[in-house]
Structures are given as C-alpha cells and as structure tokens.
Coordinates of C-alpha atoms in Angstrom, one line a residue:
Chain A
M8 CA 99.4 114.6 136.4
R9 CA 96.7 117.6 136.0
I10 CA 93.4 118.1 135.3
L11 CA 93.1 121.1 133.5
P12 CA 89.4 123.0 133.0
C13 CA 87.8 122.7 129.5
G14 CA 84.8 124.7 129.1
G15 CA 81.7 123.4 130.8
E16 CA 81.1 119.7 129.2
A17 CA 84.9 119.0 129.5
L18 CA 88.3 117.9 131.5
L19 CA 91.6 117.4 129.8
V20 CA 93.5 114.9 131.8
E21 CA 97.5 115.8 131.0
V22 CA 100.3 112.9 132.2
A23 CA 104.3 112.9 131.8
N24 CA 104.3 110.8 128.6
L25 CA 102.2 108.7 125.7
R26 CA 102.9 105.4 128.1
E27 CA 100.8 106.7 130.7
V28 CA 98.3 108.1 128.1
E29 CA 97.9 104.3 126.6
E30 CA 97.8 102.8 130.1
L31 CA 95.0 106.0 131.7
Y32 CA 92.8 105.2 128.3
G33 CA 92.5 101.7 128.7
R34 CA 91.5 102.3 132.8
L35 CA 89.6 105.0 131.6
R36 CA 87.8 102.5 128.5
R37 CA 87.0 99.3 131.1
D38 CA 85.8 101.6 133.8
T39 CA 84.2 104.6 132.8
P40 CA 83.1 107.1 135.3
P41 CA 79.5 107.8 134.7
G42 CA 78.1 111.0 132.8
V43 CA 81.0 110.5 130.7
T44 CA 80.1 110.8 127.1
D45 CA 83.4 110.8 124.9
L46 CA 87.1 110.1 125.7
V47 CA 90.0 111.1 123.3
P48 CA 93.6 110.5 123.7
A49 CA 96.2 112.5 122.4
A50 CA 100.0 112.8 123.1
R51 CA 99.8 113.8 126.7
T52 CA 96.6 114.1 127.1
I53 CA 93.0 112.1 127.5
L54 CA 90.3 114.7 126.8
V55 CA 87.1 113.3 129.3
A56 CA 83.9 114.7 127.5
F57 CA 80.9 114.6 129.7
D58 CA 77.0 115.4 130.2
P59 CA 76.4 118.2 132.8
A60 CA 73.4 116.6 133.7
A61 CA 75.0 113.5 134.5
T62 CA 77.6 114.6 136.1
G63 CA 79.9 117.3 137.4
P64 CA 83.7 118.7 137.0
A65 CA 84.3 118.2 140.8
R66 CA 83.2 114.6 141.2
L67 CA 84.6 113.5 138.0
R68 CA 87.7 115.1 138.9
A69 CA 87.7 113.4 142.2
L70 CA 87.2 109.8 139.5
L71 CA 89.6 111.0 137.7
Q72 CA 92.5 111.5 140.4
E73 CA 91.6 108.0 141.8
A74 CA 91.9 106.2 138.4
T75 CA 95.3 108.1 137.7
A76 CA 96.5 105.9 141.0
G77 CA 100.2 104.9 140.7
L78 CA 100.4 105.5 137.4
D79 CA 103.9 107.0 137.2
A80 CA 104.7 103.7 138.6
T81 CA 102.9 101.2 136.4
A82 CA 104.2 103.1 133.4
D83 CA 107.2 102.2 131.7
S84 CA 109.4 105.2 130.5
D85 CA 111.4 103.0 128.3
P86 CA 110.0 103.6 125.0
T87 CA 111.6 100.3 123.4
A88 CA 109.4 98.2 126.0
D89 CA 106.4 96.2 125.8
P90 CA 103.6 98.5 125.4
V91 CA 101.4 98.4 128.3
I92 CA 99.0 95.3 128.8
T93 CA 95.7 97.0 130.4
A94 CA 94.8 98.4 127.0
A95 CA 94.8 95.6 125.1
K96 CA 92.0 93.6 127.8
V97 CA 89.4 96.0 125.9
A98 CA 91.2 95.9 122.8
P99 CA 90.4 94.4 119.1
P100 CA 92.8 91.6 118.1
T101 CA 96.1 92.8 116.8
V102 CA 95.6 94.1 113.3
I103 CA 98.5 92.6 110.9
I104 CA 99.4 95.2 108.0
P105 CA 101.2 94.1 104.8
V106 CA 103.6 96.5 103.4
R107 CA 105.4 96.8 100.2
Y108 CA 108.8 99.2 101.5
D109 CA 108.9 101.4 98.5
G110 CA 108.4 104.7 99.5
P111 CA 109.7 107.5 98.0
D112 CA 111.5 109.0 101.5
L113 CA 113.7 105.7 102.3
G114 CA 116.6 107.3 100.8
D115 CA 116.2 110.5 102.7
L116 CA 115.5 108.6 106.0
A117 CA 118.8 106.7 105.4
R118 CA 120.8 110.0 104.9
L119 CA 119.1 111.0 108.4
T120 CA 119.2 108.2 110.4
G121 CA 122.5 107.3 108.9
L122 CA 121.1 103.8 108.7
T123 CA 120.1 101.8 105.2
P124 CA 117.1 101.2 103.8
A125 CA 117.1 97.6 104.6
Q126 CA 117.5 98.3 108.2
I127 CA 114.9 101.1 108.1
I128 CA 112.8 98.7 107.3
Q129 CA 113.7 95.8 109.1
R130 CA 113.6 97.6 112.4
H131 CA 109.9 99.3 110.9
L132 CA 109.0 95.2 111.0
R133 CA 110.1 94.7 114.3
G134 CA 108.6 97.0 116.2
R135 CA 106.0 96.9 118.7
H136 CA 103.3 98.6 118.2
R137 CA 100.0 99.9 118.7
V138 CA 97.4 102.8 118.3
A139 CA 97.6 105.5 120.6
F140 CA 95.1 108.2 119.4
C141 CA 93.6 108.9 116.4
G142 CA 93.5 112.6 114.8
F143 CA 94.1 114.3 112.1
A144 CA 91.8 113.0 109.3
P145 CA 89.5 110.3 110.4
G146 CA 90.4 106.8 110.7
F147 CA 94.3 108.3 110.6
A148 CA 95.9 106.5 113.6
Y149 CA 99.2 107.5 115.5
I150 CA 101.0 104.5 115.8
S151 CA 103.1 104.1 119.1
G152 CA 106.3 101.7 119.4
L153 CA 108.5 103.1 116.5
D154 CA 112.3 102.1 116.9
P155 CA 114.0 105.2 118.3
S156 CA 116.3 105.0 115.5
L157 CA 113.7 105.5 113.3
R158 CA 112.8 109.1 114.9
V159 CA 112.9 112.3 112.6
P160 CA 111.1 115.5 112.2
R161 CA 108.4 115.5 109.8
R162 CA 109.4 116.5 106.3
D163 CA 110.0 120.3 105.9
S164 CA 108.0 120.9 103.1
P165 CA 104.5 118.8 103.6
R166 CA 103.3 116.8 100.2
T167 CA 100.1 118.6 98.4
R168 CA 98.8 115.1 97.8
V169 CA 99.9 111.6 100.0
P170 CA 98.3 108.5 98.5
A171 CA 95.6 106.3 100.1
G172 CA 97.7 103.8 102.1
A173 CA 100.7 105.4 102.4
I174 CA 103.0 103.9 105.2
A175 CA 104.7 106.7 106.7
I176 CA 106.6 108.1 109.9
A177 CA 107.3 111.2 111.6
D178 CA 108.5 111.9 114.8
E179 CA 107.7 109.1 117.7
F180 CA 105.0 107.8 115.3
T181 CA 104.4 105.5 112.2
G182 CA 101.0 105.4 110.3
V183 CA 98.8 104.9 107.3
Y184 CA 96.9 107.5 105.1
P185 CA 93.6 106.4 105.4
R186 CA 92.9 108.1 102.2
A187 CA 94.7 111.1 99.7
S188 CA 95.2 113.9 101.6
P189 CA 98.1 116.5 102.0
G190 CA 100.8 115.0 104.3
G191 CA 103.9 115.7 105.9
W192 CA 105.3 112.6 107.0
H193 CA 108.5 110.1 106.1
L194 CA 106.7 108.1 103.0
I195 CA 108.4 104.2 103.5
G196 CA 105.8 102.1 101.7
R197 CA 102.6 101.4 101.0
T198 CA 99.3 98.7 102.0
D199 CA 96.5 97.9 100.1
L200 CA 94.9 96.8 103.7
T201 CA 91.7 99.2 103.7
V202 CA 92.2 101.1 107.1
F203 CA 88.6 103.5 107.1
D204 CA 85.6 103.2 105.6
L205 CA 82.5 104.6 105.8
T206 CA 80.4 101.7 105.5
R207 CA 82.2 99.5 108.4
D208 CA 81.3 99.6 111.6
P209 CA 83.4 100.7 113.2
P210 CA 84.6 102.5 110.1
A211 CA 88.3 102.7 112.1
L212 CA 90.4 99.5 111.5
L213 CA 93.1 101.2 113.6
M214 CA 91.7 102.2 116.8
P215 CA 93.0 103.4 120.3
G216 CA 94.4 100.5 121.8
T217 CA 95.1 98.4 118.6
A218 CA 97.8 96.2 118.6
V219 CA 99.4 96.2 115.1
R220 CA 102.4 94.2 113.5
F221 CA 103.7 95.1 110.0
I222 CA 104.4 92.4 107.8
A223 CA 106.4 92.7 104.5
A224 CA 104.3 92.0 100.9
D225 CA 105.7 91.4 97.5
A226 CA 105.5 93.6 94.7
A227 CA 102.4 92.5 94.0
G228 CA 101.1 92.7 97.4
A229 CA 101.1 89.1 98.4
V230 CA 102.4 88.1 101.4
P231 CA 105.5 85.7 100.8
A232 CA 104.1 82.7 102.9
Chain B
M4 CA 52.2 114.0 104.3
T5 CA 51.8 110.7 102.8
G6 CA 52.7 110.7 99.3
P7 CA 52.1 108.1 96.2
G8 CA 53.2 104.7 97.6
G9 CA 53.3 105.3 101.2
R10 CA 56.6 107.7 100.5
S11 CA 56.5 110.5 102.6
G12 CA 57.6 113.1 99.7
E13 CA 60.5 114.8 97.9
I14 CA 61.9 118.1 97.4
T15 CA 63.4 119.1 95.1
I16 CA 66.6 122.2 95.1
V17 CA 66.0 124.4 91.9
A18 CA 69.2 126.8 93.6
P19 CA 70.9 126.1 96.7
G20 CA 72.3 129.9 97.5
P21 CA 75.9 130.5 98.6
F22 CA 76.3 126.9 100.6
A23 CA 73.8 125.2 102.1
T24 CA 74.0 121.2 103.7
V25 CA 72.2 118.4 104.9
Q26 CA 72.4 118.6 109.2
D27 CA 71.1 117.2 112.1
L28 CA 72.7 116.9 115.5
G29 CA 76.0 115.3 114.0
R30 CA 77.5 112.2 114.9
P31 CA 79.1 112.5 118.6
G32 CA 81.4 109.8 119.7
L33 CA 83.4 109.1 117.2
A34 CA 86.1 111.7 118.2
H35 CA 88.1 108.9 119.3
L36 CA 88.8 107.8 115.7
G37 CA 89.2 111.4 114.4
I38 CA 85.7 112.0 113.6
T39 CA 84.6 115.2 114.5
R40 CA 80.5 115.9 115.8
S41 CA 79.8 118.2 112.7
G42 CA 75.8 118.8 112.5
A43 CA 74.3 122.2 112.5
V44 CA 76.8 125.0 113.6
D45 CA 73.5 126.3 115.5
R46 CA 71.9 123.9 117.0
H47 CA 69.9 126.0 118.8
S48 CA 67.9 127.0 115.5
L49 CA 67.7 123.5 114.4
R50 CA 66.5 121.8 117.0
L51 CA 63.7 125.1 116.8
A52 CA 63.0 123.7 113.7
N53 CA 62.2 120.4 114.4
R54 CA 60.1 121.4 117.3
L55 CA 57.7 123.8 115.6
V56 CA 57.4 120.6 113.0
G57 CA 56.9 118.1 114.9
N58 CA 59.8 116.3 114.1
L59 CA 62.3 114.6 116.7
P60 CA 65.3 116.2 117.7
G61 CA 67.2 114.6 115.3
A62 CA 65.6 115.1 112.4
A63 CA 68.0 116.4 109.9
A64 CA 67.0 119.9 108.5
I65 CA 69.2 122.3 105.5
E66 CA 71.2 124.4 106.8
V67 CA 71.4 127.5 104.4
A68 CA 74.0 130.1 104.6
Y69 CA 73.4 133.8 103.4
G70 CA 70.1 132.6 101.9
G71 CA 69.6 132.1 98.2
L72 CA 67.8 128.6 98.9
I73 CA 65.1 127.8 96.1
V74 CA 62.9 124.6 97.0
R75 CA 60.3 122.9 94.8
F76 CA 58.1 120.4 97.0
G77 CA 56.8 117.7 95.2
H78 CA 54.4 116.6 97.7
P79 CA 52.1 118.6 100.4
G80 CA 54.0 118.9 103.4
M81 CA 55.0 121.1 106.5
I82 CA 58.1 123.7 106.7
A83 CA 59.5 125.6 109.5
V84 CA 62.2 128.2 109.1
T85 CA 64.6 129.4 111.9
G86 CA 67.8 130.9 112.9
A87 CA 69.2 133.8 110.7
P88 CA 66.4 136.2 109.9
C89 CA 65.5 135.7 105.8
P90 CA 62.1 137.5 103.7
L91 CA 60.7 134.0 102.6
E92 CA 58.2 133.5 99.9
L93 CA 56.0 130.5 99.4
A94 CA 53.9 130.0 96.0
G95 CA 54.4 134.0 95.3
H96 CA 52.9 134.6 99.2
Q97 CA 55.2 135.9 102.2
I98 CA 55.3 134.1 104.9
G99 CA 57.1 134.7 108.4
M100 CA 60.2 132.6 110.2
Y101 CA 59.9 130.6 113.3
A102 CA 56.5 129.7 112.7
P103 CA 54.7 126.1 111.2
V104 CA 53.6 126.8 107.8
D105 CA 51.4 123.8 105.5
V106 CA 53.1 123.9 102.0
Q107 CA 51.0 122.7 98.9
A108 CA 52.5 120.2 96.5
G109 CA 54.0 121.7 93.3
T110 CA 54.7 124.8 95.5
L111 CA 58.0 127.1 95.1
L112 CA 59.7 128.6 98.8
H113 CA 62.4 130.9 98.4
V114 CA 64.7 131.8 100.9
G115 CA 66.5 136.0 100.8
V116 CA 69.1 137.2 101.9
P117 CA 69.3 137.5 105.7
A118 CA 70.0 140.8 107.4
Q119 CA 71.7 139.9 110.2
G120 CA 73.2 136.2 111.4
V121 CA 75.1 133.9 108.2
R122 CA 72.8 130.7 108.7
T123 CA 69.2 129.8 108.2
Y124 CA 67.5 126.5 108.9
L125 CA 64.3 125.0 106.6
G126 CA 62.9 122.2 108.9
I127 CA 60.6 119.8 106.9
R128 CA 58.1 117.7 108.6
G129 CA 60.0 114.4 108.2
G130 CA 63.3 115.2 108.0
V131 CA 65.3 115.0 105.2
D132 CA 65.9 111.2 104.5
V133 CA 69.4 111.2 102.5
P134 CA 71.3 108.1 104.0
A135 CA 73.2 108.9 106.9
V136 CA 76.6 108.5 107.1
L137 CA 78.1 107.1 110.9
G138 CA 74.5 107.2 111.9
S139 CA 74.0 111.0 111.1
R140 CA 73.2 112.7 107.7
S141 CA 75.2 115.5 108.6
R142 CA 77.9 117.3 106.0
D143 CA 81.2 117.0 108.1
T144 CA 83.0 120.1 105.9
L145 CA 86.3 119.7 107.3
A146 CA 86.8 115.7 107.0
G147 CA 84.3 115.5 103.9
I148 CA 82.2 112.9 105.3
G149 CA 78.3 112.7 104.7
P150 CA 75.8 114.2 101.8
E151 CA 77.4 116.2 99.5
P152 CA 76.5 119.8 100.0
L153 CA 73.2 120.6 98.1
V154 CA 73.6 121.7 94.0
A155 CA 70.2 122.5 91.8
G156 CA 68.8 120.2 90.7
A157 CA 68.9 118.1 93.7
R158 CA 66.2 115.4 95.1
L159 CA 66.0 114.7 98.6
P160 CA 63.4 112.0 99.8
L161 CA 61.5 113.4 103.0
G162 CA 61.4 110.2 106.0
R163 CA 58.9 110.2 108.7
E164 CA 61.4 111.1 111.9
M165 CA 58.4 113.1 113.3
S166 CA 56.1 112.7 116.5
D167 CA 52.8 114.0 117.0
P168 CA 51.0 116.9 115.4
P169 CA 52.8 120.2 116.1
T170 CA 51.0 122.2 118.7
V171 CA 53.4 125.5 118.7
D172 CA 52.3 128.1 116.6
L173 CA 55.3 130.5 117.1
A174 CA 58.6 130.0 118.8
P175 CA 59.8 133.6 120.7
Q176 CA 62.6 134.0 119.1
A177 CA 65.9 136.2 120.5
R178 CA 66.6 139.7 118.8
Y179 CA 70.1 139.3 116.6
V180 CA 72.6 142.3 118.2
D181 CA 74.7 144.0 116.3
Q182 CA 78.3 143.0 119.0
P183 CA 77.1 140.1 120.7
E184 CA 78.6 138.9 123.8
L185 CA 79.7 135.2 123.9
R186 CA 80.4 133.6 127.8
V187 CA 83.8 132.0 128.1
L188 CA 84.9 129.7 130.5
A189 CA 88.2 128.5 131.2
G190 CA 90.2 126.6 128.8
P191 CA 93.3 124.2 129.3
R192 CA 96.1 126.0 128.2
A193 CA 95.2 129.4 129.6
D194 CA 98.4 129.1 131.8
W195 CA 100.6 129.2 128.3
F196 CA 99.7 132.8 128.0
G197 CA 100.1 135.6 130.8
A198 CA 97.9 135.8 133.4
A199 CA 95.6 138.7 133.0
A200 CA 95.2 136.6 129.1
L201 CA 91.9 135.9 129.7
A202 CA 90.8 139.3 131.5
D203 CA 92.7 140.7 128.6
L204 CA 90.3 138.5 125.8
C205 CA 87.4 140.3 127.7
A206 CA 88.6 143.7 127.7
K207 CA 88.8 144.0 123.9
V208 CA 86.7 143.9 120.8
Y209 CA 87.3 141.4 117.8
E210 CA 86.1 141.4 114.2
V211 CA 84.8 138.2 112.7
T212 CA 87.2 138.0 109.3
T213 CA 86.0 136.7 105.7
D214 CA 87.6 133.5 106.4
S215 CA 85.2 131.9 109.5
D216 CA 82.9 129.0 108.0
R217 CA 81.5 126.0 109.6
V218 CA 85.0 124.8 111.3
G219 CA 85.2 128.1 113.1
V220 CA 85.2 131.8 113.5
R221 CA 88.5 133.7 113.0
L222 CA 88.6 136.4 114.8
R223 CA 90.8 139.6 114.3
G224 CA 92.2 142.4 116.8
P225 CA 94.3 142.8 119.6
A226 CA 96.9 139.7 119.4
I227 CA 97.0 137.1 122.8
P228 CA 100.7 136.9 122.7
R229 CA 101.7 133.6 124.4
R230 CA 104.1 133.0 127.8
I231 CA 105.5 129.8 126.9
T232 CA 106.2 129.7 123.2
T233 CA 107.6 125.5 123.1
E234 CA 105.4 123.2 120.7
L235 CA 102.2 122.0 121.8
P236 CA 101.8 118.1 121.4
S237 CA 98.5 117.6 119.4
E238 CA 95.7 117.5 121.8
A239 CA 91.8 117.0 121.8
V240 CA 89.8 120.1 121.5
V241 CA 86.0 121.0 122.3
A242 CA 83.4 123.0 120.1
G243 CA 83.5 126.6 121.5
G244 CA 87.4 126.1 122.1
I245 CA 89.3 129.3 121.7
Q246 CA 92.3 128.7 120.2
I247 CA 95.5 131.1 119.7
P248 CA 97.4 130.6 116.8
P249 CA 101.2 132.0 116.6
S250 CA 99.4 134.9 115.1
G251 CA 97.3 135.7 118.5
Q252 CA 94.5 136.0 116.9
P253 CA 91.6 133.9 118.3
V254 CA 89.5 131.0 116.1
I255 CA 86.0 129.6 118.1
F256 CA 85.9 126.2 116.9
L257 CA 82.3 125.4 115.6
A258 CA 80.8 121.7 114.8
D259 CA 83.4 120.7 111.8
H260 CA 86.2 121.8 114.1
P261 CA 89.4 119.4 113.9
V262 CA 89.4 116.7 116.3
T263 CA 92.8 117.3 117.8
G264 CA 94.9 120.8 117.6
G265 CA 98.6 121.7 117.9
Y266 CA 97.8 125.3 119.1
P267 CA 96.6 126.8 122.9
V268 CA 93.6 126.8 123.6
L269 CA 92.5 129.7 125.9
G270 CA 89.5 129.8 127.0
V271 CA 85.5 127.7 125.8
V272 CA 82.7 129.3 124.6
A273 CA 79.9 128.6 126.6
A274 CA 77.9 126.1 124.7
A275 CA 74.6 128.0 125.0
D276 CA 76.6 130.8 123.4
L277 CA 77.8 129.1 120.6
P278 CA 75.1 129.3 118.5
L279 CA 75.1 133.2 118.8
A280 CA 79.2 132.8 117.7
A281 CA 78.4 130.9 114.9
Q282 CA 75.4 133.7 113.4
C283 CA 77.8 136.3 113.3
R284 CA 78.9 137.8 110.0
P285 CA 82.5 138.7 108.5
G286 CA 83.0 142.3 109.9
Q287 CA 80.8 141.8 112.5
R288 CA 81.9 142.4 116.1
L289 CA 81.8 140.3 118.8
R290 CA 82.9 140.2 122.8
F291 CA 83.8 137.8 125.8
R292 CA 82.3 138.1 128.7
P293 CA 83.8 135.6 131.7
A294 CA 81.1 133.0 132.9
R295 CA 80.1 133.8 136.1
G296 CA 81.9 131.6 139.1
L297 CA 84.0 129.9 136.3
V298 CA 86.3 131.8 134.6
N299 CA 88.7 131.8 137.9
S300 CA 89.4 128.0 137.9
R301 CA 92.4 127.3 137.0
P302 CA 94.9 124.5 135.9
D303 CA 95.5 122.2 139.5
D304 CA 98.2 119.8 140.0

C-alpha cells in the first residue's frame, strides 16, 4: 500500500489489486475521515479528495494508514472467490440485469476463448458480480467478478458507436453502456434496463459496491418465469 | 429586479459568439458515479461576478469564450462582467469590467473580443435560472450533461440566487501577464518519470495549443520522457492534474476533465493558479514553478 501525493487537495491510495480497492472503499465509506469530500475508486487506487480548510495531508495520511490495517490479510487474492462482504454493508440491494445474449462479438469471443457462445453466456450468467468503480462515461460501471476464462483484451479497433444498453466484456470486467457512445469492449448482449438517468437520484443504478446479477431474457426482453 | 407576475426577468441571447455556456460551481461529489465536477473553468472570475452583483456564490453565470456575445435584457437588472477583459457596450455606451452596472429593460449588451485571456463571465443579479441537472446548471462539455451551449434566440430566465444588494463598486483585477507561471505540486506518478522530471518541467517553456478546451490545456514543448513504460491501470484524476500521454506533451486538466485517466500524472497545478491556466490562449507560453515546500514530497510506503 502506498499513499501518493495528488496536489494540495487530494491523496491517492494505491493498493495491490481490485479486491483490496473494494475492501478499502467499503471501509472508507463506512468510516470516512473528517474533511474528506470525495472518494473515487478505480482499478488499483482510491482518490481521497479533501477540504484543505478542514484537514491536512499529514493527518489524513495517518488516518488512511489506520484504515488500511490488515488489508492484505482480509483481501482474498483469489479473483473467483466471493467478493468482500464489508462493501455490501453500505451498498444498495443487488441490481438484476435482464440480458438478451445476442451480441455481435460472441463469435469473436468464442475464437479468442476456445469456448462456445453458449458456454460464454453460461459463464457470464453465473458470475458473482459487483461494481468495482465507475469511469469512462457518466454511469459506466466497471463490474468485477468476471469468470477468468472470459478475460480478453479490448477490441483492436474500437467501435465508433455502441448502443445504449449493450452488455460488454474486456479485461477483468463486464459492463453496461449507459448510453450510445464509442466503445472498445466486446459486445455479448443488450438490456432494456436504464442504468443511468439524469432525472433519477442517484442517477446511476450501478454504484461502486453494488452487487449485480445478470439473468437471461428472451428476444422480447422478457425474463422466463 | 422583479418583473411582471413576480418573475425575476429574462434575457435573450442575440448572438452567442464562438462558444458560450451557462456555468456555476459545478456538481461536486459525483466522481464515483463517473460524473466530473465541471463548472466555471475560471472559478475565481465566476465568484467575483456573483459577488459584484450580490449573488450567492453558486449562482449560474454565462461563460463566454473569445467574446462575441450579444444579450438583450427583457427587464431592468444588474450585471457585472469579469474574467478575460473585453470591450463592453451597453445600450450603445461603453461600460467597464469588474464593476456592477444597472441595466434598463430592452437594452443590448455587446461583449467584444478579449485582447488577453479566453473566458469572460457575465454575472446577472439573481443568476441564470435554467433547470439544474444533478444539482448544477453547468454544461459539462465532455459528458454532455447540463444546459446546451447557448445559441442565438435562446431565452434564459433569471432566478433569485441573491443575497443583500451589492456593496462593492469595483473589484481590483490582476493583470493578465504574457507568460504566466503556474505553481505545481507533486502528482501521484512523479516516480514514473526520471528523478528530475518535475524540475525539467519547471525549467522549460511550454506553448498552449489550439486543441485546448474546457477539458484541458494541451501544451507543446520539450517532451517529458517516461521511466516506467508499462500500462497504468485507469485511476481518478483531479482538476489541475498534469497528465503526460505517450507523446510526452503535458495536458493540464480543467473543469470538464475525465473522471479517470490512463496516463501518469506528473504534477498538479495549485488550485489557486488554475484560473490562470484556464485563461491561457493558444500560442501563449507558460511556465511551471515548484510550489514552495511541496514539490519535494515523494510518494511514501
């Protein structure tokens, strides 16, 4: 664990892996040091922004050191294991995402992984998924828990337009495009669920720490009983 | 101030100039949802405009890039113009910057082209009252959130985001210098570059390029070579962060910066100097200077 400087109003905490990020983010959400204005998790780091009038880097560093105590011991290094429980204590209920698995990249993925499209779908469905962090675009969630056999680098040439609701995978993540945008992930399906809505509070359905379950929907978008 | 029916009034955009948006202090605290703060890139000038007309600090104003704005006032009111200094004409008479000015109903304000700086702020007593999105009236140009950029014919209602009548007649404004110096603090990835990278950055002169915008000030000058060349997992970035992409040419992030970035951040421009960075024009040169006592702080274990 390292605490890196980030200008006069933030520190960047760097940990070993995504699981430690999820664990530490859960801890800091539950017990936020005074003066902290923003916590922004990412793949290996959490940005801790603070109000310099309310706290200082030295005091905050000490509190962050305390918060990371025992992190290595509790964060499981096995990526297929159940995601850490502490994050769930402050997390909203599980979001269920109905998916039509008819994405244009299933064939490419089958070649890249050596699996059949049916196997890819089964493995995506049975993953124990959780939002690790957001980025790229408003409401775009990097969802962890992807079956290791489905890990492939992003596409060589990104699409200029991926439709809203596209379900995609790349690297160690799966995700849902919140609205039409360019995108480089492999598309495996789509959902009618609106994951980002500016008129909703909070606007993002998929927030860091949120547990996610994908279920299969038929061509009409209906979920079989 | 109050128009018929208890309304605070309305203004009409006759011409927006090259690029004008509504901005306030942005939407803080949503970065974990992938939503950046946005808001005025020169927050100092926005705050000053609001103070001059007696508005609350978070009232929305118009941010005008490169002047050219023409506005018609439907009701009597009060304005103050701050930021990049422009010639101003109200109802055919020249008026000054950085001071509150009473406006009669039906008059036109012409904002000319700034001789220095980029962004001028038109503060109006009561604030611009377009619908807030996620608690802010700012246009986030990268994410496309918030009120659309202004177009000719747009009508903007005015609000009641005011406190007491203004007591300041004229605010002193520092001159815009030809070659500003931006104080820089240690960034999270200074160790991804040579030991002297931050000193090198501060020893050279950089030129602002034409692809600079509300997302960032893009610079051209001596490249900053990387020591560690592996891929950096995406991590959150801050306004003022100086990111070094593979080209080695620095980018200073402004208000509409992406929430996360995949290139290392070498240093961070001090918050107090970000307005200066935001006012740098393409072709203009700038320097970095170590913020005293802070540039030597190294990453610790």
